Amino acid sequence: MKKYLCVVCGYIYDPAVGDIDSGIKPGTAFEEIPEDWECPVCGVGKDDFVVYEEEVSLKDTLKKHSNSDDNEAHDELAYNEIVKDVFAVGSQHWDRQLFDELIPLPDGTSYNAYLVQTDGINILIDSVEPEKADDLLDHLLDLDIEKIDYIISNHAEQDHSGAIPMVLDLYPEAKIITNPKCKTFLQDLLEIDENVFITVNDGETFKVGDKTFEFIYTPWVHWPETMSTYLVEDKILFSCDFFGSHRATSKLFVYDEYKVLEDAKRYYAEIMMPFRSHIKRNIEKVEKKNIKFIAPSHGPVYDKPSLIIDAYKDWISPNVSNKIVIPYVSMHESTALLVDYLVKSFTAYGLHVIPFNLPKTDVGELSMELVDAATIIFGSSMVLGGAHPQAVYAAYLTNALRPKAKYISVVGSYGWGGKMVDQLKGLMVNVKAEFLDPVLVKGVPKDSDLETIDNFVEKIVELHRNL
């Protein structure tokens, strides 16, 4: 039986060994493995495996099946080298499941840090989450880095700055280059000594060896002090959280565009969406540069920058999709019956409708669909005179994310009365959408309610025809 190679991470499936942890017994041919089986190392599916030719080197096999158009250029570099003397030295957090105690991470995440070498001078760009500091330091030691001269800190949030104190412990001569606001944040969060800092202004350049670093203030992507760093000679934009994606991957560069954009859209939805106007201005600033690579602080490096820049332009544009999102919660099925009727009715009119049963919903998936939804309808049972707490949370989250939806409304069921509609409406003052008349039914939806419900559906259908 033939062995098969994962072209993403290099894992080799040996039928004689199987994959016990995944329930694949020894002696199982690759062709007999269930189609939903995933690589035990990097998580890709069977489609990313090829027959392993033992007489051919692993490096040549991976090169043969790589998707990168820049294969030949990358082949002359180390596995973690973007261009000559520019290395990725961060950490992959494969099994992290939750970020900020809020955001689900179905694909893990990474904390990207980069090392630039020039004329014996070493410049570290950002660091990693404190618990992953050993990964960063090990990568530096693997490169035989005996000193760090400068640390460029683009952003003070701890998943990018948290290991700086450990780096300073190992390399005490290093100076931190950042902007004044970020300096203050770093001092507040990490208690770093005043004398370590060099502050730079927007558009300022820093020449060291044969490399020129230009600092571009990109505030509110997603903190007020965030900046990006442009490496002029190599045309690399180190964008920090800007253009990032929560994804752990063994590949340095983007290799699966659809999947990367899905992760990037989730990241945008959960973190960047409230700052669309700032993002527009920041894109205009960075697009003035001749960018060959975008190296974000989460996810793979973009060797086709237009892929993510064009996606961001679409997400921040005022354009919406012909889509209705219905986050709902139902205690005794009455609201669920109402939502089911709405879904079937909208579908019959050819509209794209996505219901989210909130107690079972990944808030990241909900957030992604809010990015370009034209209409959002909240469904809730009445609880103690108000909305169910799950609906309250969804409304609060929507208000915080500020999607560009055109219309918003509420449907639900009640027993004897309450102020659910006023409550939910009051929670969404930041959403600049037209609020449509709600639909509330007493108990289960009855035949006598159908005319009101159908009028509600027809109103939204007509509005969508004119998008």
Short mmCIF file of C-alpha atoms in Angstrom, two decimals:
data_model
loop_
_atom_site.label_atom_id
_atom_site.label_comp_id
_atom_site.label_asym_id
_atom_site.label_seq_id
_atom_site.Cartn_x
_atom_site.Cartn_y
_atom_site.Cartn_z
CA MET A 1 0.00 0.00 0.00
CA LYS A 2 1.23 3.47 -0.92
CA LYS A 3 2.17 6.20 1.52
CA TYR A 4 0.64 9.64 1.09
CA LEU A 5 2.21 13.06 1.78
CA CYS A 6 0.47 16.17 3.09
CA VAL A 7 1.66 18.94 0.76
CA VAL A 8 0.86 21.56 3.41
CA CYS A 9 2.89 20.38 6.39
CA GLY A 10 4.88 17.35 5.15
CA TYR A 11 3.11 14.72 7.30
CA ILE A 12 3.30 11.26 5.73
CA TYR A 13 0.39 8.85 6.11
CA ASP A 14 1.77 5.31 6.35
CA PRO A 15 -0.95 2.62 5.95
CA ALA A 16 1.14 0.22 8.03
CA VAL A 17 0.88 2.62 10.97
CA GLY A 18 -2.54 4.20 10.36
CA ASP A 19 -3.71 7.10 12.48
CA ILE A 20 -4.79 5.59 15.79
CA ASP A 21 -5.76 8.93 17.36
CA SER A 22 -8.27 9.48 14.56
CA GLY A 23 -9.61 5.93 14.66
CA ILE A 24 -7.74 4.79 11.53
CA LYS A 25 -6.42 1.30 12.22
CA PRO A 26 -3.01 0.03 10.97
CA GLY A 27 -3.40 -1.61 7.59
CA THR A 28 -5.93 0.94 6.32
CA ALA A 29 -5.19 2.10 2.77
CA PHE A 30 -5.36 5.85 2.19
CA GLU A 31 -8.22 5.33 -0.26
CA GLU A 32 -10.25 3.64 2.50
CA ILE A 33 -9.93 6.52 4.98
CA PRO A 34 -13.23 8.40 5.49
CA GLU A 35 -13.53 11.53 3.32
CA ASP A 36 -13.90 13.77 6.38
CA TRP A 37 -10.55 12.66 7.82
CA GLU A 38 -8.05 15.48 8.41
CA CYS A 39 -4.28 15.63 8.58
CA PRO A 40 -3.39 15.04 12.27
CA VAL A 41 -0.70 17.73 12.14
CA CYS A 42 -2.18 20.69 10.26
CA GLY A 43 -5.85 19.77 9.82
CA VAL A 44 -6.23 19.90 6.03
CA GLY A 45 -8.36 17.31 4.22
CA LYS A 46 -7.50 14.37 1.99
CA ASP A 47 -7.47 16.59 -1.12
CA ASP A 48 -4.18 18.08 0.08
CA PHE A 49 -2.40 14.69 0.05
CA VAL A 50 -0.39 13.20 -2.83
CA VAL A 51 1.32 9.87 -3.33
CA TYR A 52 4.64 9.93 -1.51
CA GLU A 53 7.46 9.03 -3.88
CA GLU A 54 10.13 7.68 -1.55
CA GLU A 55 12.84 7.90 -4.17
CA VAL A 56 12.16 11.64 -4.48
CA SER A 57 13.20 13.97 -1.68
CA LEU A 58 10.52 15.41 0.59
CA LYS A 59 11.60 18.92 -0.39
CA ASP A 60 11.18 18.17 -4.12
CA THR A 61 7.78 16.54 -3.58
CA LEU A 62 6.50 19.53 -1.63
CA LYS A 63 7.88 21.90 -4.26
CA LYS A 64 6.21 19.91 -7.06
CA HIS A 65 2.78 20.19 -5.45
CA SER A 66 3.01 23.69 -4.00
CA ASN A 67 0.35 26.24 -5.08
CA SER A 68 2.68 29.23 -4.84
CA ASP A 69 3.49 31.06 -8.06
CA ASP A 70 6.67 32.26 -6.40
CA ASN A 71 7.97 28.76 -5.71
CA GLU A 72 11.34 29.23 -7.38
CA ALA A 73 12.07 32.45 -5.53
CA HIS A 74 11.00 31.00 -2.18
CA ASP A 75 12.96 27.78 -2.77
CA GLU A 76 16.28 29.52 -2.29
CA LEU A 77 15.22 30.78 1.15
CA ALA A 78 14.93 29.12 4.53
CA TYR A 79 11.47 27.76 5.43
CA ASN A 80 10.76 30.83 7.57
CA GLU A 81 12.37 33.47 5.34
CA ILE A 82 10.12 35.94 3.51
CA VAL A 83 12.99 37.41 1.53
CA LYS A 84 16.69 37.24 2.15
CA ASP A 85 17.49 38.26 5.74
CA VAL A 86 13.84 38.74 6.75
CA PHE A 87 12.60 35.88 8.92
CA ALA A 88 9.31 34.90 10.55
CA VAL A 89 10.14 34.06 14.17
CA GLY A 90 6.71 34.02 15.82
CA SER A 91 4.58 31.21 17.21
CA GLN A 92 1.69 29.01 16.10
CA HIS A 93 -1.00 28.40 18.72
CA TRP A 94 -2.64 25.36 17.19
CA ASP A 95 -5.08 24.52 19.96
CA ARG A 96 -6.16 27.92 21.24
CA GLN A 97 -9.95 27.89 21.20
CA LEU A 98 -10.95 31.32 22.50
CA PHE A 99 -9.46 34.80 22.08
CA ASP A 100 -10.03 37.65 24.53
CA GLU A 101 -12.31 35.22 26.40
CA LEU A 102 -14.85 36.07 23.70
CA ILE A 103 -13.91 35.05 20.15
CA PRO A 104 -14.00 31.37 19.10
CA LEU A 105 -10.93 30.21 17.19
CA PRO A 106 -11.88 27.21 15.02
CA ASP A 107 -8.46 27.29 13.31
CA GLY A 108 -6.29 28.33 16.25
CA THR A 109 -4.16 31.41 15.74
CA SER A 110 -0.61 32.64 15.34
CA TYR A 111 1.40 35.45 16.87
CA ASN A 112 3.72 36.68 14.16
CA ALA A 113 7.03 38.33 14.88
CA TYR A 114 9.69 39.09 12.29
CA LEU A 115 13.47 39.48 12.34
CA VAL A 116 15.32 41.71 9.88
CA GLN A 117 19.11 41.43 9.61
CA THR A 118 21.39 44.00 7.99
CA ASP A 119 25.13 44.59 8.37
CA GLY A 120 25.29 42.64 11.60
CA ILE A 121 22.35 44.57 13.07
CA ASN A 122 19.22 42.70 14.18
CA ILE A 123 15.78 44.30 14.24
CA LEU A 124 12.84 42.42 15.77
CA ILE A 125 9.36 43.49 14.66
CA ASP A 126 6.75 42.79 17.34
CA SER A 127 6.72 39.81 19.70
CA VAL A 128 4.25 37.13 20.79
CA GLU A 129 1.73 36.20 23.48
CA PRO A 130 3.63 35.82 26.79
CA GLU A 131 2.82 32.12 27.13
CA LYS A 132 4.49 31.56 23.74
CA ALA A 133 7.63 33.57 24.53
CA ASP A 134 9.78 30.42 24.54
CA ASP A 135 8.89 29.81 20.87
CA LEU A 136 10.07 33.28 19.92
CA LEU A 137 13.29 33.03 21.92
CA ASP A 138 14.00 29.54 20.57
CA HIS A 139 13.62 30.81 17.00
CA LEU A 140 16.05 33.63 17.70
CA LEU A 141 18.55 31.23 19.24
CA ASP A 142 18.14 28.83 16.29
CA LEU A 143 19.25 31.72 14.07
CA ASP A 144 22.27 32.25 16.35
CA ILE A 145 21.09 35.73 17.28
CA GLU A 146 23.50 36.96 19.95
CA LYS A 147 22.06 40.45 20.17
CA ILE A 148 18.91 42.35 19.29
CA ASP A 149 19.61 45.97 18.49
CA TYR A 150 16.05 47.25 18.01
CA ILE A 151 12.53 46.05 18.69
CA ILE A 152 9.85 47.73 16.59
CA SER A 153 6.54 47.62 18.43
CA ASN A 154 3.61 48.31 16.11
CA HIS A 155 0.91 47.68 18.69
CA ALA A 156 0.81 47.39 22.49
CA GLU A 157 -1.79 44.65 22.85
CA GLN A 158 -0.21 41.79 24.73
CA ASP A 159 -0.49 39.14 22.02
CA HIS A 160 2.06 41.27 20.13
CA SER A 161 3.96 42.98 22.92
CA GLY A 162 3.68 40.58 25.84
CA ALA A 163 7.01 38.83 25.26
CA ILE A 164 9.01 42.06 24.91
CA PRO A 165 10.10 41.98 28.59
CA MET A 166 11.45 38.44 28.08
CA VAL A 167 13.30 39.57 24.94
CA LEU A 168 14.79 42.47 26.91
CA ASP A 169 15.89 40.06 29.63
CA LEU A 170 17.81 38.02 27.05
CA TYR A 171 18.95 41.03 24.99
CA PRO A 172 19.16 43.94 27.48
CA GLU A 173 20.89 46.26 25.00
CA ALA A 174 17.84 46.38 22.71
CA LYS A 175 15.93 49.64 22.19
CA ILE A 176 12.20 49.77 21.47
CA ILE A 177 11.08 51.85 18.49
CA THR A 178 7.43 52.87 18.58
CA ASN A 179 5.14 55.88 18.49
CA PRO A 180 4.50 58.05 21.58
CA LYS A 181 1.02 56.71 22.26
CA CYS A 182 2.15 53.10 21.97
CA LYS A 183 5.06 53.89 24.29
CA THR A 184 2.60 55.03 26.95
CA PHE A 185 0.51 51.88 26.51
CA LEU A 186 3.57 49.64 26.75
CA GLN A 187 4.62 51.35 29.95
CA ASP A 188 1.13 50.98 31.40
CA LEU A 189 0.72 47.34 30.39
CA LEU A 190 4.25 45.96 30.75
CA GLU A 191 6.04 48.47 33.02
CA ILE A 192 8.93 48.90 30.59
CA ASP A 193 11.58 51.41 31.59
CA GLU A 194 11.42 54.89 30.04
CA ASN A 195 15.05 54.79 28.87
CA VAL A 196 14.48 51.86 26.52
CA PHE A 197 12.29 53.78 24.05
CA ILE A 198 12.90 55.61 20.79
CA THR A 199 9.73 57.30 19.55
CA VAL A 200 8.92 57.97 15.89
CA ASN A 201 6.39 60.14 14.07
CA ASP A 202 3.98 59.28 11.28
CA GLY A 203 5.90 58.96 8.00
CA GLU A 204 9.30 59.04 9.71
CA THR A 205 12.00 56.76 8.34
CA PHE A 206 14.77 54.92 10.15
CA LYS A 207 17.84 53.85 8.18
CA VAL A 208 19.94 51.04 9.59
CA GLY A 209 22.54 49.20 7.53
CA ASP A 210 21.13 48.80 4.03
CA LYS A 211 17.51 48.72 5.24
CA THR A 212 15.04 51.60 5.53
CA PHE A 213 12.02 51.34 7.82
CA GLU A 214 9.13 53.73 7.30
CA PHE A 215 6.56 54.09 10.08
CA ILE A 216 2.95 54.59 9.03
CA TYR A 217 0.39 55.49 11.65
CA THR A 218 -2.67 53.27 11.11
CA PRO A 219 -4.85 54.08 14.14
CA TRP A 220 -7.95 52.11 15.06
CA VAL A 221 -7.02 48.87 13.36
CA HIS A 222 -7.91 48.16 16.01
CA TRP A 223 -6.36 50.21 18.86
CA PRO A 224 -5.70 53.96 18.75
CA GLU A 225 -1.92 53.60 18.86
CA THR A 226 -1.49 51.00 16.10
CA MET A 227 1.04 51.63 13.36
CA SER A 228 2.44 49.65 10.43
CA THR A 229 6.06 49.40 9.39
CA TYR A 230 7.13 49.41 5.74
CA LEU A 231 10.47 47.91 4.81
CA VAL A 232 11.31 50.03 1.79
CA GLU A 233 13.97 47.98 0.00
CA ASP A 234 12.07 44.67 0.29
CA LYS A 235 8.60 46.20 -0.20
CA ILE A 236 7.19 44.44 2.88
CA LEU A 237 4.37 45.98 4.89
CA PHE A 238 4.38 44.71 8.47
CA SER A 239 0.76 45.56 9.13
CA CYS A 240 0.26 44.12 12.63
CA ASP A 241 -3.45 43.32 13.23
CA PHE A 242 -4.42 45.12 10.01
CA PHE A 243 -5.19 42.43 7.36
CA GLY A 244 -4.70 39.62 9.89
CA SER A 245 -6.49 36.29 10.27
CA HIS A 246 -6.80 33.98 13.26
CA ARG A 247 -5.21 30.91 11.76
CA ALA A 248 -2.44 28.59 12.84
CA THR A 249 -0.56 27.23 9.84
CA SER A 250 2.76 25.63 9.06
CA LYS A 251 2.89 27.52 5.77
CA LEU A 252 4.58 30.91 5.75
CA PHE A 253 2.67 32.22 2.71
CA VAL A 254 -0.99 32.07 1.76
CA TYR A 255 -1.63 28.74 0.03
CA ASP A 256 -5.43 28.32 0.23
CA GLU A 257 -6.92 31.65 -0.77
CA TYR A 258 -10.55 30.76 -0.09
CA LYS A 259 -9.83 29.45 3.41
CA VAL A 260 -7.53 32.33 4.29
CA LEU A 261 -10.13 34.88 3.18
CA GLU A 262 -12.75 33.07 5.28
CA ASP A 263 -10.52 33.32 8.35
CA ALA A 264 -9.67 36.93 7.49
CA LYS A 265 -13.36 37.81 7.15
CA ARG A 266 -14.06 36.27 10.57
CA TYR A 267 -11.16 38.30 12.00
CA TYR A 268 -12.41 41.47 10.32
CA ALA A 269 -15.98 40.86 11.52
CA GLU A 270 -15.02 40.28 15.14
CA ILE A 271 -12.34 42.95 15.51
CA MET A 272 -12.19 45.46 12.67
CA MET A 273 -15.79 46.00 11.52
CA PRO A 274 -16.60 48.87 13.92
CA PHE A 275 -13.73 50.89 12.42
CA ARG A 276 -14.68 50.93 8.73
CA SER A 277 -14.07 54.66 8.22
CA HIS A 278 -10.62 54.41 9.82
CA ILE A 279 -9.81 51.35 7.71
CA LYS A 280 -10.68 53.22 4.53
CA ARG A 281 -8.25 56.02 5.41
CA ASN A 282 -5.56 53.56 6.44
CA ILE A 283 -5.87 51.58 3.19
CA GLU A 284 -5.45 54.82 1.27
CA LYS A 285 -2.25 55.50 3.22
CA VAL A 286 -0.62 52.10 2.78
CA GLU A 287 -1.65 51.75 -0.88
CA LYS A 288 0.65 54.63 -1.70
CA LYS A 289 3.52 52.24 -1.06
CA ASN A 290 4.82 49.68 -3.54
CA ILE A 291 3.86 46.60 -1.54
CA LYS A 292 5.09 43.15 -2.57
CA PHE A 293 4.30 41.35 0.69
CA ILE A 294 1.91 42.01 3.57
CA ALA A 295 3.17 40.41 6.78
CA PRO A 296 0.41 40.66 9.41
CA SER A 297 0.63 39.75 13.08
CA HIS A 298 -1.85 36.88 12.74
CA GLY A 299 -2.10 34.33 9.93
CA PRO A 300 0.04 33.73 6.83
CA VAL A 301 2.00 36.28 4.81
CA TYR A 302 0.30 37.61 1.67
CA ASP A 303 2.55 37.38 -1.37
CA LYS A 304 -0.38 38.73 -3.41
CA PRO A 305 -1.33 41.83 -1.39
CA SER A 306 -4.29 42.66 -3.62
CA LEU A 307 -6.06 39.53 -2.37
CA ILE A 308 -6.62 40.91 1.14
CA ILE A 309 -6.70 44.62 0.22
CA ASP A 310 -9.51 44.05 -2.29
CA ALA A 311 -11.40 41.93 0.24
CA TYR A 312 -11.15 44.72 2.84
CA LYS A 313 -12.36 47.27 0.30
CA ASP A 314 -15.43 45.15 -0.30
CA TRP A 315 -16.13 44.60 3.40
CA ILE A 316 -15.87 48.29 4.29
CA SER A 317 -17.85 49.49 1.28
CA PRO A 318 -21.48 50.58 1.77
CA ASN A 319 -22.62 47.72 -0.47
CA VAL A 320 -24.68 44.96 1.15
CA SER A 321 -25.70 41.51 -0.03
CA ASN A 322 -29.25 40.44 -0.72
CA LYS A 323 -29.15 38.57 2.60
CA ILE A 324 -31.24 38.37 5.77
CA VAL A 325 -29.70 37.24 9.05
CA ILE A 326 -31.99 36.04 11.85
CA PRO A 327 -30.35 35.53 15.26
CA TYR A 328 -33.02 34.05 17.53
CA VAL A 329 -33.71 32.20 20.76
CA SER A 330 -36.84 30.25 21.56
CA MET A 331 -37.79 28.88 24.97
CA HIS A 332 -40.89 26.80 24.09
CA GLU A 333 -40.70 26.66 20.27
CA SER A 334 -43.16 29.51 19.63
CA THR A 335 -40.49 31.92 18.39
CA ALA A 336 -38.77 29.05 16.56
CA LEU A 337 -42.01 28.35 14.66
CA LEU A 338 -42.24 32.03 13.72
CA VAL A 339 -38.63 32.08 12.53
CA ASP A 340 -39.12 28.86 10.56
CA TYR A 341 -42.11 30.44 8.78
CA LEU A 342 -40.03 33.51 7.95
CA VAL A 343 -37.15 31.42 6.61
CA LYS A 344 -39.46 29.42 4.34
CA SER A 345 -41.25 32.55 3.16
CA PHE A 346 -38.07 34.50 2.35
CA THR A 347 -36.60 31.44 0.63
CA ALA A 348 -39.70 31.12 -1.52
CA TYR A 349 -39.06 34.67 -2.74
CA GLY A 350 -35.49 33.75 -3.63
CA LEU A 351 -33.82 35.67 -0.81
CA HIS A 352 -30.75 34.40 0.98
CA VAL A 353 -31.71 33.93 4.63
CA ILE A 354 -29.52 32.59 7.45
CA PRO A 355 -31.05 31.76 10.85
CA PHE A 356 -28.82 31.48 13.93
CA ASN A 357 -30.18 29.58 16.93
CA LEU A 358 -28.27 31.64 19.49
CA PRO A 359 -27.72 29.02 22.22
CA LYS A 360 -25.97 26.87 19.60
CA THR A 361 -24.27 29.63 17.62
CA ASP A 362 -20.58 30.39 17.11
CA VAL A 363 -20.61 34.17 17.51
CA GLY A 364 -17.78 34.37 14.99
CA GLU A 365 -19.98 32.84 12.28
CA LEU A 366 -22.80 35.22 13.20
CA SER A 367 -20.40 38.17 13.05
CA MET A 368 -19.15 37.11 9.61
CA GLU A 369 -22.67 37.09 8.21
CA LEU A 370 -23.33 40.53 9.71
CA VAL A 371 -20.50 41.99 7.62
CA ASP A 372 -22.63 42.37 4.49
CA ALA A 373 -26.19 41.47 5.56
CA ALA A 374 -28.87 43.84 4.26
CA THR A 375 -31.41 42.98 6.97
CA ILE A 376 -31.07 41.70 10.54
CA ILE A 377 -34.13 40.31 12.33
CA PHE A 378 -33.82 39.47 16.02
CA GLY A 379 -36.09 36.74 17.31
CA SER A 380 -36.77 36.25 21.00
CA SER A 381 -39.13 34.88 23.57
CA MET A 382 -40.27 37.31 26.22
CA VAL A 383 -38.60 36.72 29.60
CA LEU A 384 -39.66 38.64 32.73
CA GLY A 385 -41.04 41.45 30.60
CA GLY A 386 -37.97 41.75 28.37
CA ALA A 387 -35.92 39.92 25.75
CA HIS A 388 -34.21 36.63 26.45
CA PRO A 389 -30.59 37.22 27.66
CA GLN A 390 -29.25 35.46 24.54
CA ALA A 391 -31.08 37.96 22.34
CA VAL A 392 -29.86 40.81 24.54
CA TYR A 393 -26.29 39.62 24.04
CA ALA A 394 -26.76 39.35 20.26
CA ALA A 395 -28.18 42.87 20.12
CA TYR A 396 -25.34 44.21 22.29
CA LEU A 397 -22.77 42.48 20.08
CA THR A 398 -24.40 43.85 16.92
CA ASN A 399 -24.35 47.34 18.38
CA ALA A 400 -20.65 46.99 19.21
CA LEU A 401 -19.75 45.67 15.74
CA ARG A 402 -21.82 48.34 13.91
CA PRO A 403 -22.59 46.41 10.72
CA LYS A 404 -23.66 48.29 7.59
CA ALA A 405 -27.12 46.67 7.44
CA LYS A 406 -29.91 48.74 5.87
CA TYR A 407 -32.82 47.34 7.89
CA ILE A 408 -33.36 45.85 11.33
CA SER A 409 -36.37 44.47 13.18
CA VAL A 410 -37.61 42.20 15.97
CA VAL A 411 -39.97 39.22 15.98
CA GLY A 412 -41.00 37.06 18.88
CA SER A 413 -43.56 35.51 21.16
CA TYR A 414 -44.96 36.64 24.50
CA GLY A 415 -47.33 35.41 27.14
CA TRP A 416 -48.79 38.52 28.72
CA GLY A 417 -46.72 41.55 27.72
CA GLY A 418 -43.44 43.37 28.17
CA LYS A 419 -41.04 45.83 26.61
CA MET A 420 -38.80 43.52 24.60
CA VAL A 421 -38.87 45.62 21.43
CA ASP A 422 -37.96 48.87 23.19
CA GLN A 423 -35.22 47.07 25.09
CA LEU A 424 -33.57 45.56 22.00
CA LYS A 425 -33.99 48.73 19.96
CA GLY A 426 -32.36 50.73 22.75
CA LEU A 427 -29.38 48.39 22.74
CA MET A 428 -28.60 49.10 19.07
CA VAL A 429 -28.28 52.87 18.86
CA ASN A 430 -24.97 52.56 16.97
CA VAL A 431 -26.53 50.61 14.11
CA LYS A 432 -27.57 53.16 11.49
CA ALA A 433 -30.31 51.02 9.97
CA GLU A 434 -34.00 51.67 9.45
CA PHE A 435 -36.02 49.94 12.17
CA LEU A 436 -39.00 48.10 10.68
CA ASP A 437 -42.24 47.50 12.54
CA PRO A 438 -41.82 44.37 14.68
CA VAL A 439 -43.97 41.25 14.67
CA LEU A 440 -44.99 39.84 18.06
CA VAL A 441 -47.42 36.96 18.53
CA LYS A 442 -49.15 35.84 21.70
CA GLY A 443 -48.18 32.24 22.34
CA VAL A 444 -47.69 30.13 19.23
CA PRO A 445 -48.17 31.69 15.78
CA LYS A 446 -51.78 31.14 14.71
CA ASP A 447 -53.68 31.46 11.46
CA SER A 448 -54.90 34.85 12.66
CA ASP A 449 -51.25 36.04 12.79
CA LEU A 450 -50.39 35.01 9.24
CA GLU A 451 -51.58 38.18 7.55
CA THR A 452 -49.34 40.32 9.78
CA ILE A 453 -46.40 37.97 9.26
CA ASP A 454 -46.92 37.83 5.48
CA ASN A 455 -47.10 41.63 5.30
CA PHE A 456 -43.82 41.77 7.22
CA VAL A 457 -42.22 39.38 4.74
CA GLU A 458 -43.56 41.24 1.71
CA LYS A 459 -42.31 44.56 3.07
CA ILE A 460 -38.76 43.21 3.43
CA VAL A 461 -38.90 41.48 0.02
CA GLU A 462 -39.85 44.78 -1.60
CA LEU A 463 -37.04 46.60 0.20
CA HIS A 464 -34.54 44.00 -0.99
CA ARG A 465 -35.70 44.40 -4.57
CA ASN A 466 -34.59 48.01 -4.39
CA LEU A 467 -31.16 47.44 -2.83
#
